[in-house]
Amino acid sequence: MSTENEGTAVPADPAAPSAPPTPPSTTPDKPTAGTPVPPPPPADAPTPHAREAAPTTPDPAVPHTPAATPPPTPTPTPAPAAAGGWPPPPPAVPAWGAPPPPASPAPGSPRKRTGGLVAAVLAAALVAGGIGGGIGYWAAESGDDGVGSTTVSSGEAPAAFKREPGTVAAVAAQALPSVVTIQAKSGASQGGEAEGGTGTGFVYDQEGHIVTNNHVVASAAEGGTLSVTFPDGKSYDAEVVGRAEGYDVAVLKLTKAPKGLKPLPLGDSDKVAVGDSTIAIGAPFGLSNTVTTGIISAKNRPVASGDGSGGGNSYMSALQTDASINPGNSGGPLIDASGAVIGINSAIQSTGNGFGQTQAGSIGLGFAIPVNQAKNVAQQLIKTGKPVYAVIGATVNMTDRGEGATIAAQGAGGTPSVVPDGPAAKAGLKPGDVITGFGDRQIDSGPTLISEIWTHEPGDSVKITYERDGKTSTATVTLGERTGDN
């Protein structure tokens, strides 16, 4: 049976009686004299609407004495229909996945008729085209209420249906209007065509500031163009307010910000726990307004956005998530179950490519800048247009890993590796010292040390652990500051 019209009630046959007629007084087992008995249908004829006729209920006034041996019947006579020709509804349909209960025959009916019902139902299922048709048949049959229709009208969805607060759909619906897709185009290249890329950002305040990654807008920062598109399709021109290469954070501002902007609420990344639910929103491979989910897989994960060997790399003590993050998600918000931003999606681990923003797909290892750090950087960029970094005043080896961060023999260009009268010098550190602890974090490399230093503010005092000539010592460093990326 086709279920193509399921959901629209079929009107009753106007020729059908409104109520079953009174059953004849003749005994249903014997046809009335003179009434021709129709020949039985072929046994293998498929009948989509076949139903077993209901057995007639014995008259309670006549004592019923079952015959010891039923007389042979040379010609099978089809059982007459129930009163008025109206068949009974089939057995109730069991719950999805549960085995059907055994059919209970009506009182006084031969048990062998159950097989006839099953055969009829199977025939209907086969004619309807397999198991899908069979399910449709049962759905229609189970709604037969004796009014003359075998089609059930589907129930309508409640008009006031709402997602429960805290569900992914509810959180995403609240956040999506404040997440934007960023198109960055550089100035004309030598070939005459501008290079560009796609990234993500989110509304930071009602003045029209947008927070994103530096690497999303870097190509357009010098002489290029930036456009910001909201989920409703409206686009606005934007300009760079400031960017921090080391933190990989940038702030844009819409040149003509619309009224009614809704900033995303900012959470507290220090209170995030491993296992917390996460939602990432962005434009992976240009697919705007994409929502993915996962959990916080780890915290304080030291990540360099490049190979960790150059001065242009960015470093973060990142939140790790298994929410699917791909190129184009960069700069988008990582949101917790309450709808608050806990990080800025920035980098992925790709097979064979190391950390960074590559065109490889997600393997479930994504990294986000903790929002507490990003918020401090954004505020500084909005205020002055330049980033401020905390420093210890020492040059460390950026290639060795596993033994700590070793203070180099000399700095860049032959300068001292420990800045005279700088924070490290005042703490008593010397070239060759190996820093193994910074605060309560274990340090295994130079990039790890930098990512931890940059989670602090200039002026913070931090206890460090270091090794010199095989001896472990501790000292307290009061962090200095550096303004700008150069």
Coordinates of C-alpha atoms in Angstrom, one line a residue:
M1 CA 0.0 0.0 0.0
S2 CA 1.3 3.4 -0.9
T3 CA 1.7 5.9 2.0
E4 CA 2.1 8.8 -0.3
N5 CA -1.0 10.5 1.0
E6 CA -0.4 9.8 4.6
G7 CA -1.1 12.9 6.6
T8 CA -4.3 13.8 4.7
A9 CA -7.4 12.1 5.9
V10 CA -9.4 10.3 3.1
P11 CA -13.1 11.3 3.1
A12 CA -15.5 8.5 3.9
D13 CA -17.3 6.8 1.0
P14 CA -20.7 8.6 0.8
A15 CA -22.3 5.3 -0.2
A16 CA -21.1 3.6 3.0
P17 CA -23.6 3.4 5.8
S18 CA -23.0 5.7 8.8
A19 CA -23.5 2.8 11.2
P20 CA -23.3 -1.0 10.7
P21 CA -26.8 -2.5 10.0
T22 CA -28.4 -5.0 12.3
P23 CA -26.9 -8.4 11.8
P24 CA -29.2 -11.0 10.2
S25 CA -30.8 -13.5 12.6
T26 CA -29.7 -16.4 10.5
T27 CA -26.9 -18.5 11.8
P28 CA -23.7 -17.1 10.2
D29 CA -22.2 -20.5 9.6
K30 CA -24.9 -21.4 7.1
P31 CA -25.8 -19.2 4.2
T32 CA -29.4 -18.4 3.5
A33 CA -31.1 -20.8 1.2
G34 CA -31.2 -19.7 -2.3
T35 CA -28.2 -17.4 -1.9
P36 CA -25.4 -18.4 -4.2
V37 CA -22.1 -19.0 -2.6
P38 CA -19.3 -17.1 -4.3
P39 CA -16.3 -19.2 -5.4
P40 CA -13.2 -18.7 -3.2
P41 CA -10.5 -16.4 -4.5
P42 CA -7.2 -18.0 -5.7
A43 CA -5.0 -18.9 -2.8
D44 CA -2.0 -16.9 -4.1
A45 CA -3.8 -13.7 -5.1
P46 CA -2.1 -10.7 -3.5
T47 CA -4.6 -8.4 -1.8
P48 CA -3.2 -5.2 -0.3
H49 CA -6.4 -4.5 1.6
A50 CA -7.1 -8.1 2.6
R51 CA -8.4 -8.5 6.1
E52 CA -9.8 -11.5 7.9
A53 CA -13.5 -11.4 8.5
A54 CA -14.5 -11.3 12.2
P55 CA -16.0 -14.5 13.6
T56 CA -19.6 -14.2 14.6
T57 CA -20.3 -14.1 18.3
P58 CA -22.5 -17.0 19.3
D59 CA -26.0 -16.2 20.5
P60 CA -25.9 -16.4 24.3
A61 CA -29.5 -17.7 24.4
V62 CA -28.6 -20.9 22.6
P63 CA -26.4 -23.4 24.4
H64 CA -23.2 -24.1 22.5
T65 CA -22.2 -27.7 22.2
P66 CA -19.0 -28.1 20.2
A67 CA -19.2 -31.0 17.7
A68 CA -17.0 -33.9 18.4
T69 CA -15.9 -34.2 14.8
P70 CA -16.6 -31.4 12.3
P71 CA -18.2 -32.7 9.1
P72 CA -16.0 -32.6 6.0
T73 CA -16.5 -29.6 3.8
P74 CA -15.9 -30.4 0.2
T75 CA -15.8 -26.8 -0.9
P76 CA -14.3 -24.1 1.4
T77 CA -16.8 -21.4 2.0
P78 CA -15.4 -18.0 2.9
A79 CA -16.3 -16.8 6.3
P80 CA -18.9 -14.1 6.2
A81 CA -18.0 -10.6 7.2
A82 CA -18.9 -9.3 10.6
A83 CA -22.1 -7.4 11.1
G84 CA -22.7 -5.0 8.3
G85 CA -19.5 -6.1 6.5
W86 CA -17.2 -4.1 8.8
P87 CA -14.0 -5.9 9.6
P88 CA -12.4 -5.5 13.0
P89 CA -9.1 -3.6 13.4
P90 CA -5.9 -5.6 13.4
P91 CA -3.9 -6.2 16.6
A92 CA -2.3 -3.2 18.2
V93 CA 1.1 -2.4 16.7
P94 CA 3.9 -3.1 19.2
A95 CA 6.5 -0.4 20.2
W96 CA 9.5 0.1 17.8
G97 CA 12.0 -2.6 18.2
A98 CA 9.8 -4.8 20.5
P99 CA 8.7 -8.3 19.3
P100 CA 5.0 -8.4 18.4
P101 CA 2.8 -10.1 21.0
P102 CA 1.0 -13.3 20.1
A103 CA -2.4 -12.7 18.6
S104 CA -5.3 -13.6 20.9
P105 CA -8.2 -15.2 19.0
A106 CA -11.7 -14.0 19.8
P107 CA -13.8 -16.3 22.0
G108 CA -15.2 -19.2 20.0
S109 CA -13.1 -18.5 16.9
P110 CA -10.9 -21.2 15.5
R111 CA -7.2 -20.7 16.2
K112 CA -6.3 -21.5 12.7
R113 CA -7.7 -18.2 11.4
T114 CA -4.6 -16.4 12.8
G115 CA -2.6 -17.8 10.0
G116 CA -5.0 -16.3 7.5
L117 CA -4.6 -12.9 9.0
V118 CA -0.8 -13.1 8.9
A119 CA -0.9 -14.3 5.3
A120 CA -3.1 -11.4 4.4
V121 CA -0.8 -8.9 6.1
L122 CA 2.2 -10.4 4.4
A123 CA 0.5 -10.3 1.1
A124 CA -0.3 -6.6 1.6
A125 CA 3.3 -5.9 2.6
L126 CA 4.7 -7.6 -0.5
V127 CA 2.3 -5.8 -2.9
A128 CA 3.2 -2.5 -1.3
G129 CA 6.8 -3.0 -2.1
G130 CA 8.7 -4.5 0.7
I131 CA 9.1 -3.7 4.4
G132 CA 8.6 0.0 3.9
G133 CA 5.2 -0.6 2.4
G134 CA 4.4 -3.1 5.1
I135 CA 5.0 -0.5 7.8
G136 CA 2.8 2.0 5.9
Y137 CA 0.1 -0.6 5.7
W138 CA 0.1 -1.3 9.4
A139 CA 0.1 2.5 10.2
A140 CA -3.0 2.9 8.1
E141 CA -4.8 -0.2 9.4
S142 CA -4.2 0.6 13.1
G143 CA -6.2 3.8 12.7
D144 CA -9.4 2.1 11.3
D145 CA -12.1 3.3 13.7
G146 CA -15.0 1.9 11.7
V147 CA -16.0 5.1 10.0
G148 CA -15.1 3.8 6.5
S149 CA -11.5 5.2 6.1
T150 CA -8.3 3.2 6.1
T151 CA -6.0 6.3 6.1
V152 CA -4.9 8.0 9.3
S153 CA -4.3 11.7 9.4
S154 CA -0.8 12.5 10.8
G155 CA -0.7 14.6 13.9
E156 CA 0.4 18.2 13.5
A157 CA 3.5 19.5 15.3
P158 CA 2.6 21.7 18.2
A159 CA 2.5 25.3 17.1
A160 CA 4.5 26.5 20.1
F161 CA 7.3 23.9 19.9
K162 CA 10.5 25.1 21.5
R163 CA 13.9 23.6 22.1
E164 CA 14.7 23.1 25.8
P165 CA 17.4 25.5 27.1
G166 CA 20.8 23.9 27.1
T167 CA 20.3 21.8 24.0
V168 CA 22.7 22.2 21.2
A169 CA 19.9 23.5 19.0
A170 CA 18.9 26.1 21.6
V171 CA 22.5 27.3 22.3
A172 CA 23.3 27.5 18.6
A173 CA 20.2 29.4 17.8
Q174 CA 21.2 32.1 20.4
A175 CA 24.8 32.3 19.2
L176 CA 24.5 32.1 15.5
P177 CA 23.2 35.7 14.9
S178 CA 26.4 37.0 16.5
V179 CA 28.9 34.9 14.5
V180 CA 30.2 36.3 11.2
T181 CA 32.0 35.1 8.2
I182 CA 35.0 37.2 7.2
Q183 CA 36.3 37.6 3.6
A184 CA 39.8 39.0 3.5
K185 CA 41.4 40.1 0.2
S186 CA 44.9 41.4 -0.1
G187 CA 46.0 44.1 -2.5
A188 CA 46.5 43.2 -6.1
S189 CA 49.3 40.7 -6.6
Q190 CA 51.9 40.7 -9.4
G191 CA 49.5 38.7 -11.5
G192 CA 46.8 41.4 -11.1
E193 CA 44.5 39.2 -8.9
A194 CA 43.9 39.8 -5.2
E195 CA 44.5 36.9 -2.9
G196 CA 42.0 36.2 -0.2
G197 CA 40.6 33.7 2.3
T198 CA 37.7 33.0 4.5
G199 CA 37.5 32.9 8.3
T200 CA 35.2 33.5 11.2
G201 CA 34.7 36.0 13.9
F202 CA 32.1 37.0 16.5
V203 CA 30.6 40.2 17.8
Y204 CA 32.5 41.6 20.8
D205 CA 30.5 44.7 21.6
Q206 CA 27.6 46.9 20.4
E207 CA 30.1 49.4 18.9
G208 CA 30.8 46.9 16.1
H209 CA 34.0 45.3 17.2
I210 CA 34.6 41.8 15.9
V211 CA 37.2 39.4 17.4
T212 CA 39.0 36.9 15.2
N213 CA 42.4 35.4 14.6
N214 CA 45.3 37.4 13.3
H215 CA 46.0 34.9 10.6
V216 CA 42.5 35.3 9.2
V217 CA 43.0 39.0 8.4
A218 CA 46.8 39.3 8.0
S219 CA 46.7 39.2 4.2
A220 CA 44.4 42.2 4.1
A221 CA 45.9 44.2 6.9
E222 CA 48.1 46.2 4.6
G223 CA 46.2 47.7 1.7
G224 CA 43.6 44.9 1.4
T225 CA 39.8 44.8 2.0
L226 CA 37.7 43.1 4.6
S227 CA 34.0 42.3 4.5
V228 CA 31.9 40.8 7.3
T229 CA 28.7 38.8 6.6
F230 CA 26.1 38.0 9.2
P231 CA 23.9 34.8 9.0
D232 CA 21.0 36.9 7.7
G233 CA 23.1 37.6 4.6
K234 CA 23.8 41.2 5.3
S235 CA 27.5 42.3 4.6
Y236 CA 29.5 45.2 6.0
D237 CA 32.9 46.6 5.3
A238 CA 35.4 46.4 8.1
E239 CA 38.9 47.6 9.0
V240 CA 41.6 46.3 11.3
V241 CA 41.7 48.0 14.7
G242 CA 44.7 46.1 15.9
R243 CA 46.3 42.6 15.7
A244 CA 48.6 40.6 17.8
E245 CA 50.7 38.1 15.8
G246 CA 52.1 36.3 18.8
Y247 CA 48.7 35.8 20.4
D248 CA 47.1 35.2 17.0
V249 CA 44.3 37.6 17.9
A250 CA 42.9 40.5 15.9
V251 CA 40.1 43.0 16.3
L252 CA 38.1 44.5 13.5
K253 CA 35.4 47.2 13.4
L254 CA 32.5 47.5 11.1
T255 CA 32.7 50.8 9.3
K256 CA 28.9 51.2 9.5
A257 CA 27.9 49.1 12.4
P258 CA 24.1 48.3 12.4
K259 CA 22.0 48.9 15.5
G260 CA 21.0 46.0 17.7
L261 CA 24.2 44.0 17.6
K262 CA 24.2 41.3 20.3
P263 CA 27.7 40.6 21.7
L264 CA 28.3 37.0 22.6
P265 CA 28.7 36.5 26.4
L266 CA 32.2 35.6 27.5
G267 CA 32.8 32.7 29.9
D268 CA 35.7 31.9 32.2
S269 CA 38.2 29.6 30.6
D270 CA 40.0 29.1 33.9
K271 CA 37.0 27.2 35.2
V272 CA 36.6 24.9 32.1
A273 CA 37.0 21.2 33.0
V274 CA 38.0 18.3 30.8
G275 CA 34.8 16.6 29.6
D276 CA 32.8 19.8 29.4
S277 CA 30.6 20.0 26.3
T278 CA 31.7 22.4 23.5
I279 CA 30.1 23.9 20.4
A280 CA 32.2 25.3 17.6
I281 CA 30.7 27.7 15.1
G282 CA 32.4 28.8 11.9
A283 CA 32.8 28.6 8.1
P284 CA 34.8 25.4 7.5
F285 CA 36.0 25.4 3.8
G286 CA 33.7 28.4 3.3
L287 CA 30.5 26.7 4.6
S288 CA 29.2 29.6 6.7
N289 CA 27.2 29.1 9.9
T290 CA 28.3 25.5 10.5
V291 CA 27.8 24.1 14.0
T292 CA 29.8 21.2 15.4
T293 CA 29.9 19.7 18.8
G294 CA 32.4 17.9 21.1
I295 CA 34.0 18.1 24.5
I296 CA 37.0 19.7 26.1
S297 CA 39.7 17.0 25.5
A298 CA 42.5 18.7 27.5
K299 CA 43.6 22.0 29.0
N300 CA 46.8 24.0 29.0
R301 CA 48.0 22.3 25.8
P302 CA 51.1 24.1 24.5
V303 CA 50.6 24.9 20.8
A304 CA 52.6 26.8 18.3
S305 CA 50.7 27.8 15.2
G306 CA 53.7 27.2 13.0
D307 CA 56.8 24.9 13.4
G308 CA 57.8 26.7 16.5
S309 CA 61.2 27.8 15.2
G310 CA 60.5 31.4 13.9
G311 CA 59.8 34.7 15.5
G312 CA 56.5 35.0 13.5
N313 CA 54.8 32.1 15.1
S314 CA 52.0 32.3 17.6
Y315 CA 51.9 30.4 20.9
M316 CA 49.1 29.5 23.1
S317 CA 48.3 27.4 26.2
A318 CA 45.3 26.0 24.4
L319 CA 42.0 24.4 25.1
Q320 CA 41.9 21.1 23.2
T321 CA 38.6 20.0 21.8
D322 CA 37.4 17.2 19.6
A323 CA 34.6 19.3 18.1
S324 CA 35.2 19.3 14.3
I325 CA 37.4 22.3 13.3
N326 CA 38.6 22.8 9.8
P327 CA 40.2 25.7 7.8
G328 CA 37.6 28.5 7.8
N329 CA 36.7 27.8 11.5
S330 CA 39.6 30.0 12.5
G331 CA 38.6 33.0 14.6
G332 CA 35.2 31.5 15.4
P333 CA 33.9 31.0 19.0
L334 CA 34.2 27.8 21.0
I335 CA 31.1 27.9 23.2
D336 CA 30.1 26.0 26.3
A337 CA 26.8 24.5 27.2
S338 CA 25.5 27.8 28.6
G339 CA 26.2 29.6 25.4
A340 CA 29.3 31.6 26.7
V341 CA 32.5 31.9 24.7
I342 CA 35.3 29.9 26.3
G343 CA 37.8 30.1 23.4
I344 CA 38.7 31.2 19.9
N345 CA 39.2 28.3 17.5
S346 CA 42.7 28.8 16.0
A347 CA 44.6 25.6 15.0
I348 CA 44.3 22.0 14.3
Q349 CA 46.5 19.0 14.4
S350 CA 46.7 17.3 11.0
T351 CA 48.2 14.0 10.1
G352 CA 51.8 14.6 9.0
N353 CA 51.5 18.3 9.0
G354 CA 52.1 19.3 12.6
F355 CA 50.3 22.1 14.3
G356 CA 49.0 24.9 12.1
Q357 CA 46.3 26.2 9.8
T358 CA 46.6 23.9 6.9
Q359 CA 44.1 22.7 4.3
A360 CA 43.9 19.2 5.8
G361 CA 40.7 18.0 7.4
S362 CA 39.9 17.6 11.1
I363 CA 41.1 14.5 12.9
G364 CA 39.4 15.5 16.2
L365 CA 42.3 17.5 17.5
G366 CA 41.4 21.2 17.5
F367 CA 42.9 24.0 19.6
A368 CA 41.4 27.3 20.9
I369 CA 42.9 30.3 22.5
P370 CA 41.4 30.5 26.1
V371 CA 38.9 33.4 26.2
N372 CA 40.5 34.9 29.3
Q373 CA 43.7 35.6 27.4
A374 CA 41.9 36.6 24.2
K375 CA 39.7 39.1 26.2
N376 CA 42.8 40.8 27.7
V377 CA 44.4 41.1 24.2
A378 CA 41.3 42.4 22.6
Q379 CA 40.8 45.1 25.2
Q380 CA 44.4 46.2 24.7
L381 CA 44.0 46.3 20.9
I382 CA 40.8 48.3 21.2
K383 CA 42.5 50.7 23.6
T384 CA 45.9 51.2 21.9
G385 CA 45.9 49.2 18.7
K386 CA 49.0 47.4 19.8
P387 CA 49.5 44.1 21.8
V388 CA 51.4 44.0 25.0
Y389 CA 53.4 40.8 25.9
A390 CA 54.7 39.6 29.2
V391 CA 58.4 38.6 29.0
I392 CA 61.1 37.2 31.3
G393 CA 64.0 38.9 29.5
A394 CA 65.8 35.8 28.3
T395 CA 66.2 34.0 25.0
V396 CA 65.5 30.2 25.2
N397 CA 66.2 27.4 22.7
M398 CA 63.1 26.8 20.6
T399 CA 64.0 23.4 19.1
D400 CA 64.9 21.1 22.0
R401 CA 62.1 19.3 23.6
G402 CA 61.7 17.0 26.6
E403 CA 64.3 18.4 29.0
G404 CA 62.8 21.9 29.6
A405 CA 63.5 25.3 28.1
T406 CA 67.2 26.0 27.9
I407 CA 68.5 29.6 28.1
A408 CA 70.6 30.1 25.0
A409 CA 74.3 31.0 25.0
Q410 CA 73.5 34.3 23.2
G411 CA 70.5 36.1 21.9
A412 CA 69.5 37.1 18.3
G413 CA 72.2 39.0 16.4
G414 CA 74.8 38.3 19.1
T415 CA 72.9 40.1 21.8
P416 CA 73.0 38.8 25.4
S417 CA 70.6 35.9 25.9
V418 CA 69.8 37.2 29.4
V419 CA 68.8 40.9 29.2
P420 CA 70.9 42.9 31.7
D421 CA 68.8 44.1 34.6
G422 CA 65.8 42.3 33.1
P423 CA 63.4 40.0 34.9
A424 CA 65.5 36.8 34.4
A425 CA 68.7 38.6 35.4
K426 CA 67.1 39.9 38.6
A427 CA 66.0 36.4 39.5
G428 CA 69.6 35.1 39.1
L429 CA 69.1 33.1 35.9
K430 CA 72.1 32.6 33.6
P431 CA 72.8 31.2 30.1
G432 CA 72.7 27.4 30.1
D433 CA 70.0 27.2 32.9
V434 CA 67.2 24.8 32.0
I435 CA 63.8 26.0 33.1
T436 CA 61.6 23.0 34.0
G437 CA 58.7 24.6 35.9
F438 CA 56.8 27.9 35.6
G439 CA 54.2 28.4 38.3
D440 CA 52.4 25.1 38.6
R441 CA 53.1 24.0 35.0
Q442 CA 55.8 21.6 33.9
I443 CA 58.0 23.0 31.1
D444 CA 59.3 20.7 28.4
S445 CA 60.4 23.1 25.7
G446 CA 60.9 26.8 24.7
P447 CA 57.5 27.0 23.0
T448 CA 55.8 25.6 26.1
L449 CA 57.5 28.2 28.3
I450 CA 56.4 31.1 26.0
S451 CA 52.8 29.9 25.9
E452 CA 52.7 29.8 29.7
I453 CA 54.4 33.2 30.0
W454 CA 51.8 34.8 27.7
T455 CA 48.9 33.6 29.9
H456 CA 50.1 36.1 32.4
E457 CA 50.1 39.9 32.6
P458 CA 53.2 42.1 32.8
G459 CA 54.0 42.7 36.5
D460 CA 52.9 39.2 37.6
S461 CA 55.3 37.4 40.0
V462 CA 55.8 33.7 39.1
K463 CA 57.8 31.0 40.8
I464 CA 60.1 29.1 38.4
T465 CA 62.1 25.9 38.8
Y466 CA 65.4 25.5 36.9
E467 CA 68.4 23.2 36.7
R468 CA 72.0 24.3 36.7
D469 CA 74.9 21.9 36.7
G470 CA 72.6 19.0 37.7
K471 CA 71.2 20.9 40.7
T472 CA 67.5 22.0 40.9
S473 CA 66.8 25.4 42.2
T474 CA 63.8 27.8 42.4
A475 CA 63.4 31.6 42.0
T476 CA 60.7 34.2 41.6
V477 CA 60.5 36.2 38.4
T478 CA 58.5 39.4 38.1
L479 CA 57.5 39.6 34.4
G480 CA 58.3 42.5 32.3
E481 CA 56.5 43.7 29.1
R482 CA 57.1 44.2 25.4
T483 CA 54.8 46.4 23.3
G484 CA 54.1 45.4 19.6
D485 CA 55.2 42.5 17.5
N486 CA 58.5 44.0 16.4

